[in-house]
mmCIF file of C-alpha atoms and ligand atoms in Angstrom:
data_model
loop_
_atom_site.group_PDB
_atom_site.id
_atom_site.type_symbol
_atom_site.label_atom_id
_atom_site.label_comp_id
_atom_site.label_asym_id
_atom_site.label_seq_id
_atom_site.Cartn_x
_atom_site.Cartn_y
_atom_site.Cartn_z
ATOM 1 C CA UNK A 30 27.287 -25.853 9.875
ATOM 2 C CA UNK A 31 26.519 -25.978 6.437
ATOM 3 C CA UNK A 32 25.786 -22.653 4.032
ATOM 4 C CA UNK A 33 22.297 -22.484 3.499
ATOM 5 C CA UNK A 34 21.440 -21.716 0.086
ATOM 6 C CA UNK A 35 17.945 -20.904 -2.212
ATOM 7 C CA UNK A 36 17.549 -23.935 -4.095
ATOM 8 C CA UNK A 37 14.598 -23.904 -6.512
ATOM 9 C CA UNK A 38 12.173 -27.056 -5.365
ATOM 10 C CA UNK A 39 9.108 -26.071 -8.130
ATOM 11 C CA UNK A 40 8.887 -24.523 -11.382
ATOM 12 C CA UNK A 41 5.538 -23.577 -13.231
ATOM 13 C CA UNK A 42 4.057 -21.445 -16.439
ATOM 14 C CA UNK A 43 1.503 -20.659 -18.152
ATOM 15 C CA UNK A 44 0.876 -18.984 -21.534
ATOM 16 C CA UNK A 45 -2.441 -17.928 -22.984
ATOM 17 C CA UNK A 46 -3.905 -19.546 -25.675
ATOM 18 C CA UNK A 47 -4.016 -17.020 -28.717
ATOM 19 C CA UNK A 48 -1.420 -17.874 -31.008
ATOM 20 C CA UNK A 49 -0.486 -14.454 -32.828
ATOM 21 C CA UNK A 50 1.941 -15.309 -35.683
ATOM 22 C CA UNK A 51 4.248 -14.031 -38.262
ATOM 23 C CA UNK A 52 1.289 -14.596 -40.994
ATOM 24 C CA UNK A 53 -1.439 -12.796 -38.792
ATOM 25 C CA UNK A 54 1.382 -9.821 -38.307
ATOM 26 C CA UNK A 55 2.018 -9.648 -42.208
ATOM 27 C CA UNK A 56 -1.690 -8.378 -42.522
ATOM 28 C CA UNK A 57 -1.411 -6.215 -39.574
ATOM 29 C CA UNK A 58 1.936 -4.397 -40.209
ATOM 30 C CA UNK A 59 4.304 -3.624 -43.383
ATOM 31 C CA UNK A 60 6.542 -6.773 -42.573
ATOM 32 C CA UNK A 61 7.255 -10.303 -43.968
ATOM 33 C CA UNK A 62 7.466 -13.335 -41.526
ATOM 34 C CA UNK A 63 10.393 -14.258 -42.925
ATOM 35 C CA UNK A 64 12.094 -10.583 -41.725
ATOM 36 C CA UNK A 65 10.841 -11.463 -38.294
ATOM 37 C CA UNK A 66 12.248 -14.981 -38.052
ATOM 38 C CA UNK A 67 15.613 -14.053 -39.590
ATOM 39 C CA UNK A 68 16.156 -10.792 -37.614
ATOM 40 C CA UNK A 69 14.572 -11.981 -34.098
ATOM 41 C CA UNK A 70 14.294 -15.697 -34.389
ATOM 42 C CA UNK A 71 10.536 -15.635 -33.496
ATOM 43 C CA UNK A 72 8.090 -17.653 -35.350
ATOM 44 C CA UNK A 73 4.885 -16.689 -33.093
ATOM 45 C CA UNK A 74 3.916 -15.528 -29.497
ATOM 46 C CA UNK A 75 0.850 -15.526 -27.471
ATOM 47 C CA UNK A 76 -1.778 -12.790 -26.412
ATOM 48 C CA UNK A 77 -3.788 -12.766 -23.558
ATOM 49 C CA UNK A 78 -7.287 -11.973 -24.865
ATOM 50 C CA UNK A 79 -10.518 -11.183 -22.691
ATOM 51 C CA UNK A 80 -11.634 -8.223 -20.803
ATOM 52 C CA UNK A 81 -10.588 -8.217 -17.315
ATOM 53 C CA UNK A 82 -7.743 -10.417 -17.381
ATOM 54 C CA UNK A 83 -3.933 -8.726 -16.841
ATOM 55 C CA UNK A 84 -0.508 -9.991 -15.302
ATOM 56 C CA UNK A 85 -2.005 -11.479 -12.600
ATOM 57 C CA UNK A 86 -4.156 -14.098 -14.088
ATOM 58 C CA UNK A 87 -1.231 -15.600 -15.854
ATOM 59 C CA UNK A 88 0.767 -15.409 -12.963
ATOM 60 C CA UNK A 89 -1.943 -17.278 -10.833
ATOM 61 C CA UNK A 90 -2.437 -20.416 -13.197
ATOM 62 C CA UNK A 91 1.650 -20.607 -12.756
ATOM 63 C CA UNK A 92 1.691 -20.913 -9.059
ATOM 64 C CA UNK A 93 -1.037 -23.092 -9.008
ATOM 65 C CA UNK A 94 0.943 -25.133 -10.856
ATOM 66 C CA UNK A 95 4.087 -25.165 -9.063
ATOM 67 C CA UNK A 96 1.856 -25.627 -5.440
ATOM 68 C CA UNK A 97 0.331 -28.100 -7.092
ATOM 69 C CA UNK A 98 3.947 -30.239 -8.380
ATOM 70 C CA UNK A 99 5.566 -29.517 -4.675
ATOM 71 C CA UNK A 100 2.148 -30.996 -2.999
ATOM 72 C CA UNK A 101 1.290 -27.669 -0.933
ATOM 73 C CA UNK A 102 -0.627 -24.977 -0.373
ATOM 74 C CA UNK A 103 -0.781 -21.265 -0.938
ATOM 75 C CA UNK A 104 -1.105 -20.855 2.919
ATOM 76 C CA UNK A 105 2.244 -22.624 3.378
ATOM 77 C CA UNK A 106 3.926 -19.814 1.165
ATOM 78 C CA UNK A 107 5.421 -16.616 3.007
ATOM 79 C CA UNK A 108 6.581 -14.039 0.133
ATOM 80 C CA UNK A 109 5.488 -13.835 -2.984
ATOM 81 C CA UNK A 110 7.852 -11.414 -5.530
ATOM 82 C CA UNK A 111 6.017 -10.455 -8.858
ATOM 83 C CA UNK A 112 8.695 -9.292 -11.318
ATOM 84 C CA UNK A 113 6.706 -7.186 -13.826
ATOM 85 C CA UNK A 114 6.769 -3.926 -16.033
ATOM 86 C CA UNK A 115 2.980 -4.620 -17.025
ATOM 87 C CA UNK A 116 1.533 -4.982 -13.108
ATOM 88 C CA UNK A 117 -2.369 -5.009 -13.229
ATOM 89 C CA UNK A 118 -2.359 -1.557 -11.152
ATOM 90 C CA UNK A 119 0.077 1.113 -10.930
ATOM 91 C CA UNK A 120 -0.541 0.210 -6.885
ATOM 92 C CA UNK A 121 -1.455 -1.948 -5.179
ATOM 93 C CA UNK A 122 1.348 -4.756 -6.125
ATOM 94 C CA UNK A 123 0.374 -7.874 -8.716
ATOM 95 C CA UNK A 124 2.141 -9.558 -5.453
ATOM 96 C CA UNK A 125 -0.753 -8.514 -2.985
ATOM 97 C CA UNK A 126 -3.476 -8.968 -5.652
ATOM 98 C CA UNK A 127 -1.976 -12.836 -6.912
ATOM 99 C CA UNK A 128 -2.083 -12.999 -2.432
ATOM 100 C CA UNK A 129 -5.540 -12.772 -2.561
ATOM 101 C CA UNK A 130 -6.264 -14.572 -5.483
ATOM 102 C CA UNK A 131 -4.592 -17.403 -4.141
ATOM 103 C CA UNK A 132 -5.378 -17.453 -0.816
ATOM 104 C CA UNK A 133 -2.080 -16.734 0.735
ATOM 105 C CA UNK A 134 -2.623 -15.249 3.208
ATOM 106 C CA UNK A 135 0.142 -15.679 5.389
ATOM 107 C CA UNK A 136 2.784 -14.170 2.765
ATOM 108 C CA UNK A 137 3.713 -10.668 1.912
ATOM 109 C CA UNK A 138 5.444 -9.722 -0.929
ATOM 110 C CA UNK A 139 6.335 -6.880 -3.482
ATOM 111 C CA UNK A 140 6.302 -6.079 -7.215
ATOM 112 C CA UNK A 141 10.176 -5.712 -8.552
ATOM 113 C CA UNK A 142 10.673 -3.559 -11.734
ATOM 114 C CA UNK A 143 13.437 -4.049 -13.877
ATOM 115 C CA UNK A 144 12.176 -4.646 -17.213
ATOM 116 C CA UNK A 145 13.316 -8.091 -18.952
ATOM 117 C CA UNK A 146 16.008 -8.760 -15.833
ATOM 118 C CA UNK A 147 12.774 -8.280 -13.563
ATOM 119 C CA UNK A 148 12.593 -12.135 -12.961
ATOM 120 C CA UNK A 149 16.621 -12.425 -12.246
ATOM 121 C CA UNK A 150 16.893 -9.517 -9.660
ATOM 122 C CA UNK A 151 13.636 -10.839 -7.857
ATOM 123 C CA UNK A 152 15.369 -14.421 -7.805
ATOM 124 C CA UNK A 153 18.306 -12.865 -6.007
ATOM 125 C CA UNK A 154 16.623 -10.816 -3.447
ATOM 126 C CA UNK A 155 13.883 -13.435 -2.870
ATOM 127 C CA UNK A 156 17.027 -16.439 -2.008
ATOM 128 C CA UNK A 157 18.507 -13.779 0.200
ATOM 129 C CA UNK A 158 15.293 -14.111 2.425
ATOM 130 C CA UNK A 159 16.040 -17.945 2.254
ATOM 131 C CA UNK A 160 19.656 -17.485 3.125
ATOM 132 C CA UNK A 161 19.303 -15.247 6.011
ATOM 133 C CA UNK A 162 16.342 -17.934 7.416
ATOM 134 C CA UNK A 163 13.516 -15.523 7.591
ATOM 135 C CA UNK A 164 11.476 -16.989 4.875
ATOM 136 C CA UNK A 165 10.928 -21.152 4.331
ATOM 137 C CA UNK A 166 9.006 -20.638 1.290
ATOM 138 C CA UNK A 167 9.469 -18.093 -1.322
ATOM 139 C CA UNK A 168 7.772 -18.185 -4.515
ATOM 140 C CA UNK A 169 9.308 -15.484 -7.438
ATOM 141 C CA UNK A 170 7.472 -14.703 -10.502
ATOM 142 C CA UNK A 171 8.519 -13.275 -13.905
ATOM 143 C CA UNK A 172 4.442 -12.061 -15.913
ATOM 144 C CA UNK A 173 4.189 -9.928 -17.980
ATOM 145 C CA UNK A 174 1.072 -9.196 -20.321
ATOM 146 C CA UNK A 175 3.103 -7.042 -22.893
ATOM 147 C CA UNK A 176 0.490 -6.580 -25.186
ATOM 148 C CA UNK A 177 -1.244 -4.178 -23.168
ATOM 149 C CA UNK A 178 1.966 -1.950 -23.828
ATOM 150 C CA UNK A 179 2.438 -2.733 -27.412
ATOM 151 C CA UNK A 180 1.593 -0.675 -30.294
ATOM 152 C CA UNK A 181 0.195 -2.889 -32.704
ATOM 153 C CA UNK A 182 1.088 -0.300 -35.660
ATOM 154 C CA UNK A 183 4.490 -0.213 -34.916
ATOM 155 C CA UNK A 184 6.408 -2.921 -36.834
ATOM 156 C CA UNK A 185 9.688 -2.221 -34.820
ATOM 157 C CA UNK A 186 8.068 -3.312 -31.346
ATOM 158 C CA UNK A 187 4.840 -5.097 -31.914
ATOM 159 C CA UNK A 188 6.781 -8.215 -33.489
ATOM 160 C CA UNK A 189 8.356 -9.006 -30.720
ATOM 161 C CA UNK A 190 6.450 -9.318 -27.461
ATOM 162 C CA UNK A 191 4.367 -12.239 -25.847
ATOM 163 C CA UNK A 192 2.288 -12.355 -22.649
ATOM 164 C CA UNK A 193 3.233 -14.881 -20.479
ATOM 165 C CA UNK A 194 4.224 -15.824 -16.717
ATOM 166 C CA UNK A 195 6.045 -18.101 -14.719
ATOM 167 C CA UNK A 196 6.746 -19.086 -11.505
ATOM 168 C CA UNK A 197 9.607 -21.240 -8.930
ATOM 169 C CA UNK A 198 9.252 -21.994 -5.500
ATOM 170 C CA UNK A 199 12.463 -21.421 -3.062
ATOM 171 C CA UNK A 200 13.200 -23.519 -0.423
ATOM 172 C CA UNK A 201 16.416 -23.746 2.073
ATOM 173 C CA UNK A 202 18.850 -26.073 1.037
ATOM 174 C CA UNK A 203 22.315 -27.168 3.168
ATOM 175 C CA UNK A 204 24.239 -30.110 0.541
ATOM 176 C CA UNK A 205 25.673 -27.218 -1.975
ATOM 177 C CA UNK A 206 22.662 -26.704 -4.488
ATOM 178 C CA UNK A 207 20.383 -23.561 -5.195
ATOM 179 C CA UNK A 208 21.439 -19.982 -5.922
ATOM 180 C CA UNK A 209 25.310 -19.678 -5.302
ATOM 181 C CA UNK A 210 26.379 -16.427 -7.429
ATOM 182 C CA UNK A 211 24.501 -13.212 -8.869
ATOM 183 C CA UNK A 212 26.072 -10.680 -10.485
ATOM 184 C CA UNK A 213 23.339 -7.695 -10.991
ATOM 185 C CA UNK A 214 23.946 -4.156 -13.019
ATOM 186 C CA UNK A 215 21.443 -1.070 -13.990
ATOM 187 C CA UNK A 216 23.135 1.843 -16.229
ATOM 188 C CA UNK A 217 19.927 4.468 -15.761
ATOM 189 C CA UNK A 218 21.845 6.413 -18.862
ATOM 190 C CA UNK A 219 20.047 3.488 -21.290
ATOM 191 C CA UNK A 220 16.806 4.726 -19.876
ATOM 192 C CA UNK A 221 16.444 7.053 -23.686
ATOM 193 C CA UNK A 222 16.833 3.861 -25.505
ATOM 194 C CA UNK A 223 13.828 1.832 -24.169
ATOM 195 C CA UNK A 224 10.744 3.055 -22.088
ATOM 196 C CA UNK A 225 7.191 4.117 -22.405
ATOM 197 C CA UNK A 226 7.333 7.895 -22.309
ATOM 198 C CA UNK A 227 3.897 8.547 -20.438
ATOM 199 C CA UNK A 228 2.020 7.593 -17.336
ATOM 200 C CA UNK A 229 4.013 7.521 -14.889
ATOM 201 C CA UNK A 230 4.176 10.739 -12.452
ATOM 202 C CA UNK A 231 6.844 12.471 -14.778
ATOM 203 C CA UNK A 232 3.858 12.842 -17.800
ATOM 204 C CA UNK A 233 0.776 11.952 -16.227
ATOM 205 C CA UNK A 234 -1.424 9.998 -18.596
ATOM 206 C CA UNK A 235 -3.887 12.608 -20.740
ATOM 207 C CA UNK A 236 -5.398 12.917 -24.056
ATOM 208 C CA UNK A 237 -3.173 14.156 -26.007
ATOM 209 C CA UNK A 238 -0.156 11.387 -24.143
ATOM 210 C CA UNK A 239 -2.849 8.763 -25.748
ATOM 211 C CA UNK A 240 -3.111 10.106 -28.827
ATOM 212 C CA UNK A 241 0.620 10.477 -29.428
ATOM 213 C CA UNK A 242 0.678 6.738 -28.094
ATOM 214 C CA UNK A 243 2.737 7.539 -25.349
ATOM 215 C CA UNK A 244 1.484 5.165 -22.861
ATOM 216 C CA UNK A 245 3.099 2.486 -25.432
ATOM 217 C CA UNK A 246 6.941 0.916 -25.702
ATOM 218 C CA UNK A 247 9.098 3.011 -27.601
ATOM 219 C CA UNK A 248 12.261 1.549 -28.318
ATOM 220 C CA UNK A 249 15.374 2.247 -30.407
ATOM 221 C CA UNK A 250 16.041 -1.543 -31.684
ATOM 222 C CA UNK A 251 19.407 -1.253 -33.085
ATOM 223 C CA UNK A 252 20.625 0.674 -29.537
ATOM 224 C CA UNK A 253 19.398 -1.694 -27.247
ATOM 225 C CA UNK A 254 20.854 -4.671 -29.177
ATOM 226 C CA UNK A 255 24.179 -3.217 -29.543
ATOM 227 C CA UNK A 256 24.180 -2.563 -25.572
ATOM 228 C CA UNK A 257 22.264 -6.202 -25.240
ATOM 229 C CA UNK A 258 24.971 -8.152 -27.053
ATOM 230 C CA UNK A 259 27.471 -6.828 -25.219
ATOM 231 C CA UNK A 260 26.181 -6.728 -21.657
ATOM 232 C CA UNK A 261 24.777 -10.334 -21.731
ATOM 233 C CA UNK A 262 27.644 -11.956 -22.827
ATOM 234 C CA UNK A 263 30.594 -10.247 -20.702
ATOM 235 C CA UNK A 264 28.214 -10.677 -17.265
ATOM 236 C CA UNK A 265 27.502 -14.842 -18.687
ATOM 237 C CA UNK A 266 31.601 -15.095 -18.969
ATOM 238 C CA UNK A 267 32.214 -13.153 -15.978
ATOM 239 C CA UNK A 268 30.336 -15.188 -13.840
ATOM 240 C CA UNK A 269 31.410 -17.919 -15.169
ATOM 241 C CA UNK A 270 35.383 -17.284 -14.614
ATOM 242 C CA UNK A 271 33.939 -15.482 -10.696
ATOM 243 C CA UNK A 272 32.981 -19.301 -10.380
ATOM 244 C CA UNK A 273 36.034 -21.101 -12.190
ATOM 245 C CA UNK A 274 33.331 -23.010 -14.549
ATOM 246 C CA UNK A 275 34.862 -24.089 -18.029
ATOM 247 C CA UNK A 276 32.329 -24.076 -20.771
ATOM 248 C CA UNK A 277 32.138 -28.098 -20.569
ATOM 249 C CA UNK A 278 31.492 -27.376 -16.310
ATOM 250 C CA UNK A 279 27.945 -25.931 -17.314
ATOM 251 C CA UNK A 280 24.978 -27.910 -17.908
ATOM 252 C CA UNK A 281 22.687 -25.262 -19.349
ATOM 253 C CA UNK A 282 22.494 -21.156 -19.982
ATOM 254 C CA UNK A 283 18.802 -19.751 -19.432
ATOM 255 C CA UNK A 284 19.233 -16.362 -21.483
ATOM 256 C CA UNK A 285 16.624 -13.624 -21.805
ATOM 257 C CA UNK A 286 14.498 -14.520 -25.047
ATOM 258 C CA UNK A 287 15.024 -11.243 -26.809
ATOM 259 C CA UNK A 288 16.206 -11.788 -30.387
ATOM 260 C CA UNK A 289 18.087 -15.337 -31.267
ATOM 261 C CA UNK A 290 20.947 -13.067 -32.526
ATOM 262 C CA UNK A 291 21.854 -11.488 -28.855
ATOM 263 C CA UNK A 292 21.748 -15.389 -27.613
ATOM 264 C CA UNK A 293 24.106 -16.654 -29.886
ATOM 265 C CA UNK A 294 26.519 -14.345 -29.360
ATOM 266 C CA UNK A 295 26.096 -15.011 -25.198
ATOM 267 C CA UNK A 296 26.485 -18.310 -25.853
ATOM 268 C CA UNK A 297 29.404 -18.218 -28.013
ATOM 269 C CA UNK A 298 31.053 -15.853 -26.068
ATOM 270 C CA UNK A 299 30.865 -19.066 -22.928
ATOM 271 C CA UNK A 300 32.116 -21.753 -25.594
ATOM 272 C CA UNK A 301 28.550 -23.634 -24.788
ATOM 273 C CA UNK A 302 27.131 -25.759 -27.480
ATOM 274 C CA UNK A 303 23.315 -24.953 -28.807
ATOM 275 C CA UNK A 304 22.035 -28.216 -27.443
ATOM 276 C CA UNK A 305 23.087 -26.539 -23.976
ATOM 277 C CA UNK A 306 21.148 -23.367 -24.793
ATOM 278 C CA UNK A 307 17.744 -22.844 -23.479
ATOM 279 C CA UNK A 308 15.462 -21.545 -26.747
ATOM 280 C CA UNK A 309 11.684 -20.827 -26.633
ATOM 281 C CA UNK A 310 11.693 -17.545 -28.542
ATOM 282 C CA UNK A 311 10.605 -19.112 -31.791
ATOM 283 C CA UNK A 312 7.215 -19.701 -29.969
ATOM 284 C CA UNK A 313 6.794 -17.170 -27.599
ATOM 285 C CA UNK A 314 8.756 -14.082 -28.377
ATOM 286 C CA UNK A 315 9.817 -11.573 -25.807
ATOM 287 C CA UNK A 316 7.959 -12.167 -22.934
ATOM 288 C CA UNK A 317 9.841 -9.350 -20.678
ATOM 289 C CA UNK A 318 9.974 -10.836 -17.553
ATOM 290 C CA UNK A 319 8.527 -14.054 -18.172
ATOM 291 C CA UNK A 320 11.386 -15.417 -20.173
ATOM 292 C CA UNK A 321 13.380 -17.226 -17.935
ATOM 293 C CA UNK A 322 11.269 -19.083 -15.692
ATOM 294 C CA UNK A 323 9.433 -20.256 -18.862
ATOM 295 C CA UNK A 324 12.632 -21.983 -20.251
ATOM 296 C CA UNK A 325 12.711 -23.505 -16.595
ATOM 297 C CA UNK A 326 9.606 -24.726 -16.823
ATOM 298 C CA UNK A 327 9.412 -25.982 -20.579
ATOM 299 C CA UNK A 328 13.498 -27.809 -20.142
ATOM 300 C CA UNK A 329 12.512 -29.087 -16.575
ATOM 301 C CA UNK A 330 12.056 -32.323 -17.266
ATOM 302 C CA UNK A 331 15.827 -32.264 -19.112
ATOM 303 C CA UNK A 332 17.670 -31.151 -15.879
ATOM 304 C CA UNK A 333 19.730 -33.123 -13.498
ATOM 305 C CA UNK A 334 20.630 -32.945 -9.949
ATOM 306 C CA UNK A 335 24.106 -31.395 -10.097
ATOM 307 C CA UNK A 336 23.738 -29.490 -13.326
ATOM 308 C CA UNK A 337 25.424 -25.960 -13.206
ATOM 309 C CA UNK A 338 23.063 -23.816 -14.870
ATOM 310 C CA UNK A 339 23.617 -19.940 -15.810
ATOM 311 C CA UNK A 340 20.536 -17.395 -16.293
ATOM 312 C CA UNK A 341 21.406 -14.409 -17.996
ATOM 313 C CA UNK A 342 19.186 -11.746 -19.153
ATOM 314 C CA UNK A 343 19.427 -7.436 -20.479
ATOM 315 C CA UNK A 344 16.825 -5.408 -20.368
ATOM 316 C CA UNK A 345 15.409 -1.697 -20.260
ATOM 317 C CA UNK A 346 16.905 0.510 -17.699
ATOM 318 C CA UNK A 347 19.243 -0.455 -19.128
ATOM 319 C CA UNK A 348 19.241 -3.825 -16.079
ATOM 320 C CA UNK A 349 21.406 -7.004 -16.427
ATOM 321 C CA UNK A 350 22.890 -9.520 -14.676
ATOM 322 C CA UNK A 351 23.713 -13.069 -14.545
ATOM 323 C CA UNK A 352 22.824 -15.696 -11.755
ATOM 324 C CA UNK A 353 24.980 -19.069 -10.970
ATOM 325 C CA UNK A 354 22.549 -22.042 -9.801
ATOM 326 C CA UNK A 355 23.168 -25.346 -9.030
ATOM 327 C CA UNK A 356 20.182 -27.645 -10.096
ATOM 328 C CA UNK A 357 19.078 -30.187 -6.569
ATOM 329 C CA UNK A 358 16.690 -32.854 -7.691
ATOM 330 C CA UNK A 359 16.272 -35.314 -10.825
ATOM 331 C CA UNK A 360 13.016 -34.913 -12.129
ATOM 332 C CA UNK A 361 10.133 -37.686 -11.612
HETATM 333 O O1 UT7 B 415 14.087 -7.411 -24.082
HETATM 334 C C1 UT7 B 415 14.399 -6.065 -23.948
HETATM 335 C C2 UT7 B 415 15.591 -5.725 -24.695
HETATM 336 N N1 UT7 B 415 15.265 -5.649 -26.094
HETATM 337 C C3 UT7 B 415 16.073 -6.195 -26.982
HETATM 338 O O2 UT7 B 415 17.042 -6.842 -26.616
HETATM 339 C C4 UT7 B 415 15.770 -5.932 -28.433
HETATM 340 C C5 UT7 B 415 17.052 -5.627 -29.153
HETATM 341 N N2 UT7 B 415 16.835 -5.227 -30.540
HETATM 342 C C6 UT7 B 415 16.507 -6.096 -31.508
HETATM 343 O O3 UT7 B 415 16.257 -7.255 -31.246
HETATM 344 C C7 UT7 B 415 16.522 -5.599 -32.926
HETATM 345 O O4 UT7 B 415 17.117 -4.345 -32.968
HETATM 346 C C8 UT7 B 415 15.136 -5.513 -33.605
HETATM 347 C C9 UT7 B 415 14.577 -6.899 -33.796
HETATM 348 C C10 UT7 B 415 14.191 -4.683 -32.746
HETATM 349 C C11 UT7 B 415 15.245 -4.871 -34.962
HETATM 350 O O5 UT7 B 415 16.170 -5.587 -35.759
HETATM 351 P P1 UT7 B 415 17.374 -4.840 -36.483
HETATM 352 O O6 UT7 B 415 18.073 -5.854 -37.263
HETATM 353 O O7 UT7 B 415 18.168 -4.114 -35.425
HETATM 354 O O8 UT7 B 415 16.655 -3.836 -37.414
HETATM 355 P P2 UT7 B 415 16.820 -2.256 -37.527
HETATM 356 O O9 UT7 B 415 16.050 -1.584 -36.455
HETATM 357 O O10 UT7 B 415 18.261 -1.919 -37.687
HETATM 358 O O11 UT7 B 415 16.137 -2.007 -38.888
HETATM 359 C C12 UT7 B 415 16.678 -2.509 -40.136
HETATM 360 C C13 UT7 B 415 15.679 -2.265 -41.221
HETATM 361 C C14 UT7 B 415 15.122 -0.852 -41.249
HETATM 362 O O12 UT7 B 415 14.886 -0.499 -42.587
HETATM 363 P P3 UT7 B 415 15.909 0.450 -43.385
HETATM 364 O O13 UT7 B 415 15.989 1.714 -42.582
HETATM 365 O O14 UT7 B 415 17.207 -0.320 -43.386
HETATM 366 O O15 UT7 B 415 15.268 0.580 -44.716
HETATM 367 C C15 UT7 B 415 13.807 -0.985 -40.532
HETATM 368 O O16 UT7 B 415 12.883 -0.005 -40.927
HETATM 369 O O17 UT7 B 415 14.550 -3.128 -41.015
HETATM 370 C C16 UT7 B 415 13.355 -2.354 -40.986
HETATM 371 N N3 UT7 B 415 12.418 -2.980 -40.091
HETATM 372 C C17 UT7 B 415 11.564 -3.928 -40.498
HETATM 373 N N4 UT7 B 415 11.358 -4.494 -41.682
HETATM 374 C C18 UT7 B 415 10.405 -5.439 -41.755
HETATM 375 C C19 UT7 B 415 12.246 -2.761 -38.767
HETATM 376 N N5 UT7 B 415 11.264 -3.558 -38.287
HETATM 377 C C20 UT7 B 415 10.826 -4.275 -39.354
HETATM 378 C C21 UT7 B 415 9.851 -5.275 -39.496
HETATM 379 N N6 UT7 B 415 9.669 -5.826 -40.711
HETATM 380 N N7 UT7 B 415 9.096 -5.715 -38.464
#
């Protein structure tokens, strides 16, 4: 009998409307848009605006999407995994409140935290439910609304972060296609060098943790990408060699959008071409753990049945990791 694999059958995304961009940011912050683009590769991200909305909205208007393309319903769904840092609650899960707001009410489902590789390590755990035959239908999410984290003063974080979600449905698959590799690493020691330093049961949120804007990110920039540019691009070549895949063997690389500069070097690092690189920074920025499954959704249409495709991402924690896919239908 055939290995049964994840293969992805749906992809879709959604990003808000709100353009915020380098020009807006020049009168907000002691920056030029030119630093931005140069430094980060961003051009302009989007904001979710309106009272009431968070992580789950945008996740919602993705997986109707996706139900929508693949011709089913949210009651023919059995797991839902949300990866998130920004979930609309501390508890319950985005995953139980997107349930609802679906209608899905014959999945379960979890929340999966691990910053920008949030979306990756909830791809691997949800195909392993696909794999072991306890699950038909699996749909994993990357949202994040990172704007309600960002300090809007800071110049060093606010430029670049995006809200944004998106969404792929996993279904069995016995010919060879799907998830076939993952190759997942955390490093808690990075923890210093990217967090938000209150509100969780450690420093309870208070006055004075608002005042000092501790319930925002803080990051030290220069340490992550050092640790970024490394990480990404040894786990990318590693998996590729795991998998004996020569540069010209892979169709596509879906990197973490963090800053064009810590792409380049991934990509360079696997011999791959640009044309073969999946790039959406320049319009949304760093969507945490959106990232990937936007790229999916916005190169869809580009991918063929057969095409090896790598995701890589790095993130807080410090969390990275690369996954091995093999792409299983044209598209329409
Ligand atoms: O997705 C999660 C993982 N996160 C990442 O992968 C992010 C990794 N880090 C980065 O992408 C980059 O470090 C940043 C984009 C955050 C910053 O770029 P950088 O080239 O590392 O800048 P830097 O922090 O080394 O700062 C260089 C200079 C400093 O000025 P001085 O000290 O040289 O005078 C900063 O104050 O640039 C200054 N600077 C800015 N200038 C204009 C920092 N932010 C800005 C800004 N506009 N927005």
């Amino acid at each position: 009998m055939n290995r049964i694999t994840a293969a992805i059958t749906a992809v879709g995304g959604y990003v808000p409307d709100y353009v915020l961009s380098n020009a807006v940011l020049e009168t907000m912050v002691a920056t030029s848009a030119e630093w931005i683009e140069t430094r980060t590769g961003i051009k302009e991200r989007r904001i979710l605006k309106g009272e009431g909305l968070g992580t789950s909205d945008m996740a919602v208007k993705a997986i109707e999407e996706l139900l929508k393309k693949r011709g089913i319903t949210a009651l023919d769904i059995d797991m839902i995994i949300v990866g998130t840092v920004t979930p609309d609650l501390v508890f319950p899960s985005t995953s139980n409140i997107i349930c609802d707001k679906i209608g899905a009410k014959k999945a379960w489902g979890f929340d999966l935290a691990a910053a920008c590789s949030s979306f990756l390590f909830a791809l691997s755990t949800g195909a392993q439910f696909i794999e072991t035959g306890k699950c038909k239908k699996v749909i994993v999410v990357g949202a994040d609304k990172m704007s309600a984290i960002v300090d809007y003063s800071d110049r060093s974080t606010c430029i670049i972060f995006g809200d944004g979600a998106g969404a792929v449905l996993l279904e069995p698959n016995s010919e060879g296609f799907g998830i076939l590799d993952a190759m997942l690493h955390v490093d808690g020691s990075g923890r210093k060098y990217l967090h938000q330093k209150a509100g969780g049961s450690v420093k309870p949120p208070t006055h004075a943790t608002v005042d000092a804007k501790e319930h925002y990110i803080y990051q030290d920039g220069q340490a992550v990408f050092k640790a970024a540019v490394v990480g990404m691009a040894e786990v990318s070549a590693k998996i590729m060699e795991k998998n004996n895949l020569r540069s010209e063997d892979v169709a596509w690389l879906v990197p973490h959008q963090a800053n064009k500069r810590i792409i380049d070097a991934t990509a360079s690092r696997m011999g791959l071409q640009s044309e073969k690189v999946m790039i959406n920074i320049q319009k949304y920025g760093n969507t945490t753990a959106a990232t990937l499954p936007l790229c999916l959704w916005e190169y869809e249409k580009q991918l063929k049945k057969g095409d090896n495709i790598i995701l890589s991402t790095f993130g807080a924690g410090f969390t990275w990791g690369a996954i091995y896919l093999r792409w299983g239908q044209n598209s329409e």
